[in-house]
Structures are given as C-alpha cells and as structure tokens.
C-alpha cells in the first residue's frame, strides 16, 4: 500500500515552454501533498504544500506564478513549471500524506526535468 | 527557524560493521522523527519512524530518540554494500506540517 506515482519520470523541454508534472496517490486519499526540488548533491528543498481544494502554500523564495500547483482531488496534484529556463532543471519529487495516517509521508519516484 | 542537522559524511564502514548515523534538531516541540534512504537519482524511501524516547528496532535497523538532548540516530547492523546511500533525517513539528529534512549523510559500505 501507500504508493505514489509521478508522471512523467523524465522530461526534456525547450526554454520558454511549460511543463506539467502529475502526482497521484494510488491506493490512499491524500489531503495534503508536498512538492520538493532537489539539485545534484543537495538535499530536498520543500517548494510548496498543497491541500485538496485550496490554494497551495509556497515556501519563501518560490515563485507561485512560475510554479503553479493544483490539488483538485484527494488523489491528484499537479505542478506546472511555466516558462521553464535552464536553471529550473532539477529533480522534482512529490510526496503525499495518507488521510488517516497524518504523520507518514510517502514519496513519488520523482521527475527529472531538463530545460535546454 | 526549524533546523535538522546531519554530518554530510561520507561515512565509510566495512561490510558487516555497524553504521551509526546521527541527527540533531532545533525545535524542541518536534513530535515525529523519520529516517529515509535515498539512492543516487532516486526519491527517498522510508526506513523507519519513531515517536517516543528510546529505541525502535526493525530488522537490521534501530532508531534511537532522545528528546531531552534533541537527537535521533539510526544504527545499521551487519552493514551491506547495498546499504550505501544517502540517509536523510526528517522531523515533523506537529499535525499537518511538512517534513523538515536534514541535508543527509552519505554512507559508503566497503566490501
């Protein structure tokens, strides 16, 4: 149980284009999902917290107009990187909490974004 | 400012030895403590969580929590080369707050 999927697993795009990443909790309901970014040899950095049906809460320094997060259902959250630039190239990882197990947090496999 | 501190390593241990990974946290009100393992290019996977002072054992892994000293540790017995990875300590303050991660300790188990 407690499986979180992400799609796509990797994407290469041209500078200036937008990329959407999906995060799904497959066998549980997730009222809260988290989006992280990880640059090579660095730790995970929390970008934003999204609660189903409400606006995401962004961490300091994360542009909410650039990283659009939608959490429309208890099993799906999306992150859209708008007008991507090479410096946005990173490993994006989502995480979800089980509705009934507040503390445990399960991670998706991650999406490797490369912006040319 | 919530902080979780870990020694970045690398920590090198011979195969079969005990690996000891340590973590300290700044927020005394923290409630839940987690250890994740992350292989290069992969996302973190949960190894153990601990809520109460003392030891918690799961197979070759033992988590130790000391809230008075604000540290949590992970012991890996009979270390294997496949245990070579980055180990992330994470803390939750309370309720629905997000995990706060340390920078991770890179463990290398030498065959």
CSV table of C-alpha atoms in Angstrom, one decimal:
chain,number,residue,atom,x,y,z
A,1,UNK,CA,0.0,0.0,0.0
A,2,UNK,CA,0.8,3.7,0.1
A,3,UNK,CA,2.0,4.1,-3.5
A,4,UNK,CA,2.6,7.5,-5.0
A,5,UNK,CA,3.2,7.8,-8.7
A,6,UNK,CA,4.6,10.6,-10.8
A,7,UNK,CA,4.3,11.3,-14.5
A,8,UNK,CA,6.4,11.8,-16.4
A,9,UNK,CA,9.5,10.3,-14.9
A,10,UNK,CA,11.7,12.5,-17.1
A,11,UNK,CA,11.1,15.3,-19.5
A,12,UNK,CA,13.3,17.4,-21.7
A,13,UNK,CA,11.9,20.7,-23.0
A,14,UNK,CA,13.0,23.9,-24.7
A,15,UNK,CA,13.5,27.1,-22.7
A,16,UNK,CA,10.3,29.1,-22.5
A,17,UNK,CA,7.9,26.2,-22.6
A,18,UNK,CA,5.7,25.0,-19.8
A,19,UNK,CA,5.8,21.5,-18.3
A,20,UNK,CA,3.2,19.8,-16.2
A,21,UNK,CA,4.1,17.1,-13.7
A,22,UNK,CA,1.4,14.9,-12.2
A,23,UNK,CA,1.4,13.3,-8.8
A,24,UNK,CA,-1.1,10.6,-7.8
A,25,UNK,CA,-1.7,8.7,-4.6
A,26,UNK,CA,-2.8,5.3,-6.0
A,27,UNK,CA,-4.2,3.5,-3.0
A,28,UNK,CA,-5.0,6.1,-0.4
A,29,UNK,CA,-6.5,9.5,-0.1
A,30,UNK,CA,-4.1,12.4,0.3
A,31,UNK,CA,-5.5,15.5,1.8
A,32,UNK,CA,-2.0,17.1,1.7
A,33,UNK,CA,0.7,16.8,-1.0
A,34,UNK,CA,4.1,18.3,-1.0
A,35,UNK,CA,6.4,19.3,-3.8
A,36,UNK,CA,10.1,19.2,-3.4
A,37,UNK,CA,13.0,20.1,-5.7
A,38,UNK,CA,16.5,18.6,-5.4
A,39,UNK,CA,19.6,19.8,-7.2
A,40,UNK,CA,22.5,17.4,-7.7
A,41,UNK,CA,24.3,16.5,-4.5
A,42,UNK,CA,21.9,18.7,-2.4
A,43,UNK,CA,19.1,17.9,-0.1
A,44,UNK,CA,15.4,18.1,-0.8
A,45,UNK,CA,14.0,21.6,-0.7
A,46,UNK,CA,10.3,22.0,0.0
A,47,UNK,CA,8.7,24.1,-2.6
A,48,UNK,CA,5.1,24.1,-1.6
A,49,UNK,CA,2.4,22.4,0.4
A,50,UNK,CA,-1.0,21.8,-1.3
A,51,UNK,CA,-4.2,20.8,0.4
A,52,UNK,CA,-7.1,19.4,-1.6
A,53,UNK,CA,-9.5,22.1,-2.7
A,54,UNK,CA,-7.5,25.1,-1.5
A,55,UNK,CA,-4.6,27.2,-2.7
A,56,UNK,CA,-1.0,25.9,-2.2
A,57,UNK,CA,1.3,27.4,0.4
A,58,UNK,CA,4.6,28.3,-1.1
A,59,UNK,CA,7.9,28.4,0.7
A,60,UNK,CA,9.9,31.6,0.9
A,61,UNK,CA,11.7,32.2,-2.4
A,62,UNK,CA,9.5,30.0,-4.5
A,63,UNK,CA,7.6,32.0,-7.2
A,64,UNK,CA,4.0,30.9,-7.1
A,65,UNK,CA,3.3,32.3,-10.6
A,66,UNK,CA,6.1,30.2,-12.0
A,67,UNK,CA,5.3,27.0,-10.2
A,68,UNK,CA,1.6,26.5,-10.5
A,69,UNK,CA,0.2,23.9,-8.2
A,70,UNK,CA,-3.3,22.4,-8.4
A,71,UNK,CA,-4.7,19.8,-6.0
A,72,UNK,CA,-8.1,19.2,-7.4
A,73,UNK,CA,-8.8,15.8,-5.9
A,74,UNK,CA,-7.7,13.7,-3.0
A,75,UNK,CA,-5.6,11.6,-5.3
A,76,UNK,CA,-4.1,14.1,-7.7
A,77,UNK,CA,-1.8,17.1,-7.5
A,78,UNK,CA,-0.1,18.8,-10.5
A,79,UNK,CA,2.9,21.1,-10.7
A,80,UNK,CA,3.3,23.2,-13.8
A,81,UNK,CA,6.6,24.9,-14.4
A,82,UNK,CA,5.7,27.8,-16.6
A,83,UNK,CA,8.2,29.4,-19.0
A,84,UNK,CA,10.9,27.0,-17.9
A,85,UNK,CA,14.5,28.0,-18.1
A,86,UNK,CA,17.7,26.0,-17.8
A,87,UNK,CA,18.1,26.9,-14.1
A,88,UNK,CA,14.8,25.1,-13.5
A,89,UNK,CA,16.4,21.9,-14.5
A,90,UNK,CA,16.2,19.7,-11.4
A,91,UNK,CA,14.7,16.6,-9.8
A,92,UNK,CA,11.1,17.3,-8.8
A,93,UNK,CA,9.6,15.0,-6.2
A,94,UNK,CA,6.1,14.9,-4.8
A,95,UNK,CA,5.0,13.4,-1.6
A,96,UNK,CA,1.6,12.6,-0.1
A,97,UNK,CA,0.2,12.0,3.3
A,98,UNK,CA,-2.4,9.4,3.9
A,99,UNK,CA,-5.6,11.0,5.1
A,100,UNK,CA,-5.8,8.6,8.1
A,101,UNK,CA,-2.1,8.4,8.9
A,102,UNK,CA,-1.3,12.1,9.3
A,103,UNK,CA,2.4,11.8,10.0
A,104,UNK,CA,3.6,9.2,7.5
A,105,UNK,CA,4.7,10.8,4.2
A,106,UNK,CA,5.2,8.8,1.0
A,107,UNK,CA,7.3,9.9,-1.9
A,108,UNK,CA,6.7,9.6,-5.6
A,109,UNK,CA,9.6,8.3,-7.8
A,110,UNK,CA,10.5,11.8,-8.9
A,111,UNK,CA,10.6,13.7,-12.3
A,112,UNK,CA,13.8,14.7,-13.9
A,113,UNK,CA,13.4,17.9,-15.7
A,114,UNK,CA,16.0,19.1,-18.2
A,115,UNK,CA,15.4,22.5,-19.8
A,116,UNK,CA,17.6,23.2,-22.9
B,1,UNK,CA,13.9,28.6,12.3
B,2,UNK,CA,13.4,24.8,12.2
B,3,UNK,CA,16.6,23.0,11.5
B,4,UNK,CA,17.7,19.5,11.2
B,5,UNK,CA,21.5,18.9,11.2
B,6,UNK,CA,23.4,15.9,10.0
B,7,UNK,CA,27.0,15.2,9.2
B,8,UNK,CA,27.3,15.1,5.5
B,9,UNK,CA,29.9,12.4,5.5
B,10,UNK,CA,30.9,10.4,3.7
B,11,UNK,CA,30.8,7.8,6.4
B,12,UNK,CA,32.7,4.7,5.4
B,13,UNK,CA,32.3,1.4,7.2
B,14,UNK,CA,33.5,-2.1,6.3
B,15,UNK,CA,30.9,-4.7,5.3
B,16,UNK,CA,29.4,-6.4,8.4
B,17,UNK,CA,30.1,-3.5,10.7
B,18,UNK,CA,27.6,-1.3,12.5
B,19,UNK,CA,27.0,2.1,10.8
B,20,UNK,CA,25.9,4.9,13.2
B,21,UNK,CA,24.1,7.9,11.7
B,22,UNK,CA,23.3,10.9,13.9
B,23,UNK,CA,20.9,13.8,13.6
B,24,UNK,CA,20.0,16.8,15.8
B,25,UNK,CA,17.0,19.1,15.6
B,26,UNK,CA,16.4,22.5,16.8
B,27,UNK,CA,12.7,22.6,17.6
B,28,UNK,CA,12.1,21.1,21.0
B,29,UNK,CA,8.4,20.7,20.2
B,30,UNK,CA,9.0,18.3,17.3
B,31,UNK,CA,6.8,15.2,17.5
B,32,UNK,CA,7.7,12.7,14.9
B,33,UNK,CA,11.1,11.6,13.5
B,34,UNK,CA,11.9,9.8,10.4
B,35,UNK,CA,14.8,8.2,8.6
B,36,UNK,CA,14.8,8.0,4.8
B,37,UNK,CA,17.2,6.3,2.5
B,38,UNK,CA,18.0,7.9,-0.9
B,39,UNK,CA,19.9,6.2,-3.7
B,40,UNK,CA,21.5,8.4,-6.3
B,41,UNK,CA,18.9,9.6,-8.8
B,42,UNK,CA,16.0,8.1,-6.9
B,43,UNK,CA,13.5,9.5,-4.5
B,44,UNK,CA,13.7,8.9,-0.7
B,45,UNK,CA,12.2,5.7,0.7
B,46,UNK,CA,11.1,5.5,4.3
B,47,UNK,CA,13.2,3.2,6.6
B,48,UNK,CA,11.8,3.9,10.0
B,49,UNK,CA,9.9,6.4,12.1
B,50,UNK,CA,9.9,6.9,15.8
B,51,UNK,CA,7.8,9.0,18.1
B,52,UNK,CA,8.8,8.1,21.6
B,53,UNK,CA,12.1,8.3,23.5
B,54,UNK,CA,14.1,5.1,23.4
B,55,UNK,CA,14.9,2.6,20.8
B,56,UNK,CA,12.9,1.1,18.0
B,57,UNK,CA,14.2,-1.9,16.1
B,58,UNK,CA,13.2,-3.2,12.7
B,59,UNK,CA,15.4,-5.9,11.3
B,60,UNK,CA,18.9,-4.6,10.9
B,61,UNK,CA,17.9,-1.0,11.7
B,62,UNK,CA,17.5,0.6,15.1
B,63,UNK,CA,16.3,4.1,15.6
B,64,UNK,CA,17.1,5.9,18.8
B,65,UNK,CA,15.4,9.0,20.0
B,66,UNK,CA,16.4,11.3,22.9
B,67,UNK,CA,14.1,14.3,23.1
B,68,UNK,CA,15.9,15.8,26.1
B,69,UNK,CA,19.1,16.0,24.0
B,70,UNK,CA,17.2,16.7,20.8
B,71,UNK,CA,18.9,14.0,18.8
B,72,UNK,CA,17.8,11.0,16.8
B,73,UNK,CA,20.1,8.3,15.5
B,74,UNK,CA,20.0,5.3,13.2
B,75,UNK,CA,22.1,2.2,13.6
B,76,UNK,CA,22.5,-0.2,10.8
B,77,UNK,CA,23.8,-3.6,11.9
B,78,UNK,CA,25.7,-6.0,9.6
B,79,UNK,CA,26.1,-3.3,7.0
B,80,UNK,CA,26.0,-4.4,3.4
B,81,UNK,CA,27.3,-2.7,0.2
B,82,UNK,CA,23.7,-2.3,-0.8
B,83,UNK,CA,23.2,0.0,2.2
B,84,UNK,CA,25.5,2.5,0.5
B,85,UNK,CA,23.2,5.6,0.0
B,86,UNK,CA,22.4,8.9,1.5
B,87,UNK,CA,20.4,8.8,4.7
B,88,UNK,CA,18.0,11.6,5.4
B,89,UNK,CA,16.8,12.5,8.8
B,90,UNK,CA,13.4,14.3,8.9
B,91,UNK,CA,11.3,15.8,11.6
B,92,UNK,CA,7.7,16.9,11.8
B,93,UNK,CA,6.8,19.6,14.3
B,94,UNK,CA,3.1,18.7,14.7
B,95,UNK,CA,-0.1,17.9,12.9
B,96,UNK,CA,-0.1,18.6,9.2
B,97,UNK,CA,3.2,20.5,9.0
B,98,UNK,CA,5.6,19.3,6.3
B,99,UNK,CA,8.7,17.2,7.0
B,100,UNK,CA,11.8,19.2,7.6
B,101,UNK,CA,14.8,17.4,6.2
B,102,UNK,CA,18.4,17.4,7.1
B,103,UNK,CA,21.0,17.6,4.3
B,104,UNK,CA,21.7,13.9,4.6
B,105,UNK,CA,24.7,11.7,5.5
B,106,UNK,CA,26.3,9.7,2.7
B,107,UNK,CA,27.1,6.2,3.8
B,108,UNK,CA,29.6,4.0,2.0
B,109,UNK,CA,29.9,0.3,2.9
B,110,UNK,CA,33.1,-1.1,1.7
B,111,UNK,CA,33.1,-4.8,0.7
